[in-house]
Amino acid sequence: METADLKTDLSLFKYDNLEQLPPEYRELAEEERTERIEAALAELGDDVVILGHNYQRREIVEHADFVGDSYQLSKEAAAADAEYVIFGGVTFMAESADIITDDDQTVILPSMEASCPMAGMAEALQVDTAWAEITDATDETVIPVTYMNSYADLKAFCADQGGLVCTSSNAADAFEWAFERGDTVLFLPDKHLGENTAYELGLADSIAEWDPWDPDGKDVTEVVDNDIVLWDGYCQVHERFRESHVADLRERRPDANVVVHPECRREVVEAADVVGSTSTITEAVETADPGETWAIGTEIHLAKHLDRWNPEVEVLPLCGDACMDCNAMRQIDPNYLTWVLEELVAGRERNVIEVAPEEKELANLAMERMLEL
């Protein structure tokens, strides 16, 4: 990096210690797999805690000690006494858990392929290059804000440049924090969350987009002449939702309420009844009156979980049969969970996620700044 004194690498090459699932684990039937997972957990006892993100499949969350969103789960891991934290999520989530857990706790990501595409759209090396170009084009102070859905080295980069981390719940507070300290916010990596936050703050007319894949298609002087610069990244699940899905749903089911995640496109957010994080979506269903209908605009597995957990409420996926799961989350196959647990029973640690000390210190600073909001 040129602008930050950090040694980092592209995410694809960051964890060369992660292993593929051994062949003997690839064809396990669910009944056998469940028995082996339960046997391993009984053997390990309090030495292990399993975290299941809201977007994980049923076969993972049914074994989880805690189910929730990424930062909430990291906090649960930090509060636990378990020596091993098995994160049913994606790489950046396991990194966040490693950042805030004690040094004597080991974080394990069952599958080496569970890598969030959106986090990969804003590699720290790539952002560093853009940062130099952007800051060279203005005398004003630019403050970087990165979404929790980013790699640890990008969180560290933001801390090193005076910025912080945010979640989908506190993005507006993070923007206001940044504006108290600077003139322009560079928000990464999710442009839709950034745009929706700008509208919330009344700054919709002062947004520019930075496309790192099209270096010749932008005038940097025009870009920096805005209050908010949005990195051209997005969640491949949430970007699939369209305003037409909401319109079709309301025509078919005028009694239904619509709740969507702020990673959705602006027009989808405007068409919804409620907008919020996975915690907000969960709360909307859990506090609904019996007989209500709620259409869920987020990853399909949370809609399925909420439908199972709240039988008195009708829960529908917003885009019906067209709704799909997150390919990265799908990589946490329950066969992988069986493998890493049985390896721990045998005294072997597999697929450990460990953030470098300097990077961890700075990333933790970015997260501590968030906690001060």
Tab-separated table of C-alpha atoms in Angstrom:
chain	number	residue	atom	x	y	z
A	1	MET	CA	0.000	0.000	0.000
A	2	GLU	CA	1.087	3.562	-0.667
A	3	THR	CA	-1.163	5.504	1.694
A	4	ALA	CA	-1.358	3.100	4.633
A	5	ASP	CA	1.527	1.373	6.364
A	6	LEU	CA	-0.067	-2.054	6.132
A	7	LYS	CA	1.051	-5.260	4.502
A	8	THR	CA	-1.905	-6.949	2.878
A	9	ASP	CA	-2.868	-9.176	-0.014
A	10	LEU	CA	-5.879	-9.905	-2.155
A	11	SER	CA	-8.488	-11.865	-0.234
A	12	LEU	CA	-8.166	-14.868	-2.554
A	13	PHE	CA	-4.564	-15.340	-1.422
A	14	LYS	CA	-4.884	-14.231	2.181
A	15	TYR	CA	-5.649	-17.615	3.726
A	16	ASP	CA	-3.529	-20.222	2.018
A	17	ASN	CA	-3.948	-22.463	5.077
A	18	LEU	CA	-7.643	-23.171	4.404
A	19	GLU	CA	-8.398	-26.698	3.262
A	20	GLN	CA	-11.025	-28.381	1.119
A	21	LEU	CA	-13.437	-30.961	2.465
A	22	PRO	CA	-11.902	-34.460	2.488
A	23	PRO	CA	-13.613	-36.867	0.043
A	24	GLU	CA	-14.894	-39.164	2.798
A	25	TYR	CA	-17.080	-36.331	4.141
A	26	ARG	CA	-18.688	-35.295	0.874
A	27	GLU	CA	-21.573	-37.792	0.672
A	28	LEU	CA	-22.805	-37.947	4.256
A	29	ALA	CA	-26.548	-38.447	4.686
A	30	GLU	CA	-28.314	-35.966	6.962
A	31	GLU	CA	-29.179	-38.518	9.647
A	32	GLU	CA	-25.602	-39.775	9.952
A	33	ARG	CA	-24.216	-36.263	9.761
A	34	THR	CA	-26.507	-35.026	12.528
A	35	GLU	CA	-25.538	-37.921	14.809
A	36	ARG	CA	-21.836	-37.265	14.251
A	37	ILE	CA	-22.175	-33.517	14.841
A	38	GLU	CA	-24.051	-34.094	18.084
A	39	ALA	CA	-21.503	-36.674	19.216
A	40	ALA	CA	-18.617	-34.296	18.513
A	41	LEU	CA	-20.343	-31.433	20.334
A	42	ALA	CA	-20.969	-33.669	23.343
A	43	GLU	CA	-17.263	-34.540	23.386
A	44	LEU	CA	-16.098	-30.931	23.031
A	45	GLY	CA	-18.592	-29.476	25.487
A	46	ASP	CA	-17.962	-25.868	26.501
A	47	ASP	CA	-14.726	-25.769	24.517
A	48	VAL	CA	-16.637	-24.830	21.360
A	49	VAL	CA	-19.335	-22.335	20.416
A	50	ILE	CA	-21.112	-22.412	17.046
A	51	LEU	CA	-22.348	-19.194	15.451
A	52	GLY	CA	-24.981	-19.359	12.729
A	53	HIS	CA	-25.663	-16.340	10.567
A	54	ASN	CA	-29.290	-15.607	9.715
A	55	TYR	CA	-28.583	-16.579	6.098
A	56	GLN	CA	-27.348	-20.070	6.891
A	57	ARG	CA	-29.411	-23.103	5.998
A	58	ARG	CA	-31.513	-24.958	8.565
A	59	GLU	CA	-28.945	-27.755	8.964
A	60	ILE	CA	-26.437	-25.216	10.272
A	61	VAL	CA	-28.600	-22.991	12.476
A	62	GLU	CA	-30.162	-25.976	14.231
A	63	HIS	CA	-26.715	-26.744	15.675
A	64	ALA	CA	-25.824	-23.128	16.431
A	65	ASP	CA	-25.532	-21.767	19.952
A	66	PHE	CA	-26.353	-18.307	18.625
A	67	VAL	CA	-28.160	-17.173	15.477
A	68	GLY	CA	-28.125	-13.564	14.285
A	69	ASP	CA	-26.349	-10.971	12.164
A	70	SER	CA	-22.583	-10.837	11.755
A	71	TYR	CA	-21.585	-8.268	14.370
A	72	GLN	CA	-24.044	-9.557	16.945
A	73	LEU	CA	-22.546	-13.032	16.547
A	74	SER	CA	-19.000	-11.713	16.945
A	75	LYS	CA	-20.030	-10.104	20.231
A	76	GLU	CA	-21.534	-13.396	21.399
A	77	ALA	CA	-18.254	-15.120	20.576
A	78	ALA	CA	-16.268	-12.524	22.548
A	79	ALA	CA	-18.557	-12.986	25.545
A	80	ALA	CA	-18.235	-16.770	25.446
A	81	ASP	CA	-15.556	-18.720	27.284
A	82	ALA	CA	-15.199	-21.230	24.473
A	83	GLU	CA	-11.718	-21.967	23.209
A	84	TYR	CA	-13.010	-22.533	19.689
A	85	VAL	CA	-15.432	-20.323	17.775
A	86	ILE	CA	-16.906	-21.957	14.685
A	87	PHE	CA	-18.451	-19.296	12.491
A	88	GLY	CA	-21.232	-20.395	10.161
A	89	GLY	CA	-20.860	-17.345	7.930
A	90	VAL	CA	-18.361	-15.894	5.474
A	91	THR	CA	-14.721	-14.873	5.705
A	92	PHE	CA	-15.135	-11.243	6.753
A	93	MET	CA	-17.441	-12.352	9.585
A	94	ALA	CA	-14.886	-14.819	10.898
A	95	GLU	CA	-12.271	-12.058	10.694
A	96	SER	CA	-14.478	-9.722	12.724
A	97	ALA	CA	-14.884	-12.424	15.339
A	98	ASP	CA	-11.115	-12.898	15.489
A	99	ILE	CA	-10.655	-9.136	15.907
A	100	ILE	CA	-12.849	-8.833	18.996
A	101	THR	CA	-12.356	-12.220	20.680
A	102	ASP	CA	-9.575	-12.931	23.173
A	103	ASP	CA	-6.161	-14.061	21.948
A	104	ASP	CA	-6.699	-17.494	23.483
A	105	GLN	CA	-9.809	-18.075	21.365
A	106	THR	CA	-9.467	-19.659	17.923
A	107	VAL	CA	-11.893	-18.814	15.122
A	108	ILE	CA	-12.667	-21.476	12.536
A	109	LEU	CA	-14.462	-20.991	9.212
A	110	PRO	CA	-15.745	-24.434	8.133
A	111	SER	CA	-15.431	-23.842	4.386
A	112	MET	CA	-12.547	-22.190	2.574
A	113	GLU	CA	-14.916	-21.060	-0.199
A	114	ALA	CA	-17.296	-18.999	1.946
A	115	SER	CA	-16.112	-15.628	0.666
A	116	CYS	CA	-18.592	-12.736	0.365
A	117	PRO	CA	-18.600	-11.324	-3.213
A	118	MET	CA	-19.463	-7.825	-2.000
A	119	ALA	CA	-16.521	-7.745	0.407
A	120	GLY	CA	-14.337	-8.827	-2.501
A	121	MET	CA	-15.530	-5.856	-4.555
A	122	ALA	CA	-13.493	-3.530	-2.333
A	123	GLU	CA	-10.070	-5.016	-1.804
A	124	ALA	CA	-7.862	-2.858	0.415
A	125	LEU	CA	-5.133	-2.705	-2.250
A	126	GLN	CA	-7.678	-1.475	-4.770
A	127	VAL	CA	-9.137	1.075	-2.350
A	128	ASP	CA	-5.666	2.357	-1.529
A	129	THR	CA	-5.077	3.226	-5.181
A	130	ALA	CA	-8.435	4.977	-5.466
A	131	TRP	CA	-7.832	6.794	-2.185
A	132	ALA	CA	-4.626	8.320	-3.506
A	133	GLU	CA	-6.391	9.524	-6.653
A	134	ILE	CA	-9.374	10.946	-4.756
A	135	THR	CA	-7.428	12.723	-2.023
A	136	ASP	CA	-4.931	14.158	-4.511
A	137	ALA	CA	-7.832	15.815	-6.347
A	138	THR	CA	-9.161	17.815	-3.386
A	139	ASP	CA	-7.950	19.970	-0.514
A	140	GLU	CA	-10.932	18.958	1.576
A	141	THR	CA	-10.803	16.207	4.186
A	142	VAL	CA	-12.140	12.844	3.049
A	143	ILE	CA	-13.229	10.345	5.713
A	144	PRO	CA	-13.551	6.671	4.728
A	145	VAL	CA	-16.424	4.648	6.175
A	146	THR	CA	-16.603	0.944	5.513
A	147	TYR	CA	-19.557	-1.336	6.019
A	148	MET	CA	-19.076	-4.249	8.409
A	149	ASN	CA	-19.308	-6.439	5.292
A	150	SER	CA	-15.663	-5.852	4.396
A	151	TYR	CA	-12.348	-7.526	5.034
A	152	ALA	CA	-10.242	-6.761	8.080
A	153	ASP	CA	-7.534	-5.002	6.088
A	154	LEU	CA	-10.092	-2.533	4.688
A	155	LYS	CA	-11.384	-1.880	8.207
A	156	ALA	CA	-7.764	-1.276	9.225
A	157	PHE	CA	-7.227	1.025	6.252
A	158	CYS	CA	-10.246	3.118	7.228
A	159	ALA	CA	-8.999	3.443	10.807
A	160	ASP	CA	-5.566	4.462	9.569
A	161	GLN	CA	-7.144	7.206	7.440
A	162	GLY	CA	-9.324	8.537	10.255
A	163	GLY	CA	-12.468	6.586	9.450
A	164	LEU	CA	-14.570	3.882	10.997
A	165	VAL	CA	-16.842	0.874	10.467
A	166	CYS	CA	-20.640	0.853	10.410
A	167	THR	CA	-23.463	-1.663	10.331
A	168	SER	CA	-26.675	-1.391	8.345
A	169	SER	CA	-28.347	-0.167	11.538
A	170	ASN	CA	-25.980	2.686	12.375
A	171	ALA	CA	-24.776	3.823	8.934
A	172	ALA	CA	-26.467	7.229	9.285
A	173	ASP	CA	-24.761	7.794	12.649
A	174	ALA	CA	-21.424	6.799	11.110
A	175	PHE	CA	-21.904	9.283	8.266
A	176	GLU	CA	-22.689	12.061	10.732
A	177	TRP	CA	-19.600	11.112	12.770
A	178	ALA	CA	-17.512	11.383	9.603
A	179	PHE	CA	-18.999	14.745	8.607
A	180	GLU	CA	-18.102	16.134	12.031
A	181	ARG	CA	-14.476	15.363	11.186
A	182	GLY	CA	-14.312	15.958	7.450
A	183	ASP	CA	-15.984	17.311	4.347
A	184	THR	CA	-16.534	14.221	2.205
A	185	VAL	CA	-17.422	10.619	3.006
A	186	LEU	CA	-16.055	7.756	0.933
A	187	PHE	CA	-18.392	4.843	1.642
A	188	LEU	CA	-17.451	1.243	0.881
A	189	PRO	CA	-18.303	-1.276	-0.410
A	190	ASP	CA	-22.122	-1.211	-0.744
A	191	LYS	CA	-23.415	1.610	-2.923
A	192	HIS	CA	-27.069	0.795	-2.208
A	193	LEU	CA	-26.695	1.058	1.569
A	194	GLY	CA	-24.720	4.250	0.994
A	195	GLU	CA	-27.380	5.746	-1.263
A	196	ASN	CA	-30.201	4.831	1.107
A	197	THR	CA	-28.268	6.385	3.978
A	198	ALA	CA	-27.675	9.560	1.965
A	199	TYR	CA	-31.427	9.858	1.379
A	200	GLU	CA	-32.041	9.368	5.091
A	201	LEU	CA	-29.702	12.277	5.813
A	202	GLY	CA	-31.175	14.527	3.128
A	203	LEU	CA	-28.030	14.369	0.991
A	204	ALA	CA	-29.470	12.655	-2.072
A	205	ASP	CA	-28.383	15.505	-4.339
A	206	SER	CA	-24.726	15.276	-3.361
A	207	ILE	CA	-23.802	11.704	-4.285
A	208	ALA	CA	-21.187	10.496	-6.754
A	209	GLU	CA	-20.248	6.935	-7.614
A	210	TRP	CA	-16.703	5.624	-7.908
A	211	ASP	CA	-16.327	2.729	-10.302
A	212	PRO	CA	-12.904	1.151	-9.673
A	213	TRP	CA	-13.276	-1.051	-12.752
A	214	ASP	CA	-13.637	1.907	-15.114
A	215	PRO	CA	-10.677	4.220	-14.446
A	216	ASP	CA	-11.239	6.199	-17.656
A	217	GLY	CA	-14.965	6.657	-17.139
A	218	LYS	CA	-14.888	9.240	-14.363
A	219	ASP	CA	-13.667	12.766	-13.772
A	220	VAL	CA	-12.164	12.678	-10.291
A	221	THR	CA	-12.601	16.430	-9.825
A	222	GLU	CA	-16.345	16.065	-10.400
A	223	VAL	CA	-16.534	13.049	-8.105
A	224	VAL	CA	-14.910	14.798	-5.152
A	225	ASP	CA	-17.186	17.811	-5.593
A	226	ASN	CA	-19.843	15.887	-3.644
A	227	ASP	CA	-20.523	15.166	-0.004
A	228	ILE	CA	-20.688	11.402	-0.449
A	229	VAL	CA	-18.673	9.174	-2.776
A	230	LEU	CA	-20.105	5.670	-3.124
A	231	TRP	CA	-17.903	2.734	-4.052
A	232	ASP	CA	-19.423	0.669	-6.847
A	233	GLY	CA	-20.050	-2.485	-4.851
A	234	TYR	CA	-23.245	-4.348	-4.008
A	235	CYS	CA	-24.737	-7.494	-2.534
A	236	GLN	CA	-25.610	-9.922	-5.300
A	237	VAL	CA	-28.587	-11.212	-3.313
A	238	HIS	CA	-30.166	-7.870	-2.457
A	239	GLU	CA	-29.571	-6.340	-5.861
A	240	ARG	CA	-31.826	-9.005	-7.370
A	241	PHE	CA	-34.885	-7.422	-5.781
A	242	ARG	CA	-36.847	-5.089	-8.014
A	243	GLU	CA	-39.651	-2.591	-7.493
A	244	SER	CA	-41.767	-4.883	-9.667
A	245	HIS	CA	-41.506	-7.607	-7.010
A	246	VAL	CA	-43.137	-5.266	-4.501
A	247	ALA	CA	-45.805	-4.175	-7.003
A	248	ASP	CA	-46.617	-7.780	-7.948
A	249	LEU	CA	-46.808	-8.789	-4.300
A	250	ARG	CA	-49.171	-5.935	-3.451
A	251	GLU	CA	-51.427	-6.849	-6.357
A	252	ARG	CA	-51.591	-10.493	-5.314
A	253	ARG	CA	-51.648	-9.895	-1.572
A	254	PRO	CA	-52.828	-6.373	-0.706
A	255	ASP	CA	-52.950	-7.409	2.956
A	256	ALA	CA	-49.207	-8.147	3.066
A	257	ASN	CA	-46.560	-5.965	4.693
A	258	VAL	CA	-43.180	-5.624	2.982
A	259	VAL	CA	-39.897	-5.423	4.893
A	260	VAL	CA	-36.589	-5.159	3.032
A	261	HIS	CA	-32.901	-4.831	3.812
A	262	PRO	CA	-31.190	-1.450	3.150
A	263	GLU	CA	-28.740	-3.206	0.833
A	264	CYS	CA	-31.618	-3.263	-1.683
A	265	ARG	CA	-31.908	-0.779	-4.533
A	266	ARG	CA	-33.325	2.653	-3.690
A	267	GLU	CA	-36.621	2.093	-5.533
A	268	VAL	CA	-37.207	-1.160	-3.601
A	269	VAL	CA	-36.566	0.581	-0.297
A	270	GLU	CA	-38.980	3.373	-1.238
A	271	ALA	CA	-41.683	0.833	-2.075
A	272	ALA	CA	-41.365	-1.126	1.192
A	273	ASP	CA	-43.290	-0.622	4.435
A	274	VAL	CA	-40.299	-1.282	6.697
A	275	VAL	CA	-36.567	-1.101	5.991
A	276	GLY	CA	-33.855	-2.458	8.245
A	277	SER	CA	-31.168	-4.947	9.137
A	278	THR	CA	-31.755	-8.650	9.594
A	279	SER	CA	-32.460	-7.890	13.261
A	280	THR	CA	-35.135	-5.382	12.232
A	281	ILE	CA	-36.611	-7.849	9.759
A	282	THR	CA	-36.699	-10.542	12.430
A	283	GLU	CA	-38.305	-8.196	14.945
A	284	ALA	CA	-40.963	-7.135	12.429
A	285	VAL	CA	-42.104	-10.731	12.093
A	286	GLU	CA	-41.700	-11.711	15.734
A	287	THR	CA	-43.808	-8.756	16.926
A	288	ALA	CA	-46.461	-9.118	14.219
A	289	ASP	CA	-50.030	-9.875	15.214
A	290	PRO	CA	-51.249	-13.418	14.594
A	291	GLY	CA	-52.614	-13.744	11.076
A	292	GLU	CA	-50.489	-10.967	9.585
A	293	THR	CA	-48.580	-11.537	6.359
A	294	TRP	CA	-45.020	-10.300	5.855
A	295	ALA	CA	-43.019	-10.442	2.631
A	296	ILE	CA	-39.277	-10.555	3.282
A	297	GLY	CA	-36.788	-8.791	1.000
A	298	THR	CA	-33.528	-10.417	1.988
A	299	GLU	CA	-31.692	-13.734	1.627
A	300	ILE	CA	-34.138	-16.618	1.289
A	301	HIS	CA	-32.977	-18.620	4.310
A	302	LEU	CA	-33.950	-15.919	6.788
A	303	ALA	CA	-37.444	-15.906	5.277
A	304	LYS	CA	-37.569	-19.696	5.708
A	305	HIS	CA	-36.345	-19.494	9.313
A	306	LEU	CA	-38.876	-16.804	10.218
A	307	ASP	CA	-41.641	-18.878	8.648
A	308	ARG	CA	-40.673	-21.899	10.779
A	309	TRP	CA	-40.126	-19.911	13.963
A	310	ASN	CA	-43.369	-17.905	13.723
A	311	PRO	CA	-46.157	-20.270	12.642
A	312	GLU	CA	-48.857	-17.746	13.580
A	313	VAL	CA	-47.527	-15.290	10.953
A	314	GLU	CA	-47.518	-15.905	7.209
A	315	VAL	CA	-44.008	-15.241	5.917
A	316	LEU	CA	-43.358	-14.958	2.187
A	317	PRO	CA	-40.172	-14.409	0.176
A	318	LEU	CA	-40.644	-11.095	-1.618
A	319	CYS	CA	-39.675	-12.384	-5.052
A	320	GLY	CA	-41.410	-15.760	-4.700
A	321	ASP	CA	-39.806	-18.696	-6.469
A	322	ALA	CA	-37.249	-16.337	-8.041
A	323	CYS	CA	-35.659	-15.679	-4.645
A	324	MET	CA	-32.287	-17.339	-4.295
A	325	ASP	CA	-29.808	-18.020	-1.551
A	326	CYS	CA	-26.379	-16.470	-1.042
A	327	ASN	CA	-23.812	-18.561	-2.875
A	328	ALA	CA	-21.092	-17.665	-0.360
A	329	MET	CA	-23.224	-18.658	2.631
A	330	ARG	CA	-24.147	-21.872	0.836
A	331	GLN	CA	-20.507	-22.962	1.036
A	332	ILE	CA	-20.904	-23.639	4.767
A	333	ASP	CA	-22.133	-27.113	4.051
A	334	PRO	CA	-23.123	-29.162	7.134
A	335	ASN	CA	-20.634	-31.781	5.978
A	336	TYR	CA	-17.916	-29.162	6.545
A	337	LEU	CA	-19.277	-28.569	10.031
A	338	THR	CA	-19.073	-32.296	10.729
A	339	TRP	CA	-15.465	-32.377	9.542
A	340	VAL	CA	-14.098	-29.417	11.516
A	341	LEU	CA	-15.818	-30.619	14.696
A	342	GLU	CA	-14.480	-34.156	14.402
A	343	GLU	CA	-11.028	-32.784	13.680
A	344	LEU	CA	-11.191	-30.734	16.902
A	345	VAL	CA	-12.135	-33.892	18.796
A	346	ALA	CA	-8.997	-35.473	17.302
A	347	GLY	CA	-6.928	-32.468	18.406
A	348	ARG	CA	-6.518	-30.878	14.982
A	349	GLU	CA	-7.521	-27.325	14.059
A	350	ARG	CA	-8.749	-26.842	10.497
A	351	ASN	CA	-9.469	-23.642	8.573
A	352	VAL	CA	-8.384	-21.206	11.245
A	353	ILE	CA	-8.995	-17.523	10.480
A	354	GLU	CA	-6.356	-15.285	12.038
A	355	VAL	CA	-5.965	-11.564	11.376
A	356	ALA	CA	-2.400	-10.192	11.498
A	357	PRO	CA	-1.663	-8.304	14.765
A	358	GLU	CA	-1.165	-4.791	13.333
A	359	GLU	CA	-4.152	-5.189	11.045
A	360	LYS	CA	-6.224	-6.477	13.965
A	361	GLU	CA	-5.298	-3.510	16.134
A	362	LEU	CA	-6.316	-0.957	13.508
A	363	ALA	CA	-9.477	-2.826	12.495
A	364	ASN	CA	-10.463	-2.993	16.149
A	365	LEU	CA	-9.944	0.775	16.388
A	366	ALA	CA	-12.345	1.304	13.480
A	367	MET	CA	-14.903	-0.865	15.259
A	368	GLU	CA	-14.352	0.881	18.599
A	369	ARG	CA	-15.084	4.198	16.915
A	370	MET	CA	-18.360	2.721	15.738
A	371	LEU	CA	-19.230	1.684	19.281
A	372	GLU	CA	-18.818	5.297	20.391
A	373	LEU	CA	-21.647	6.454	18.105
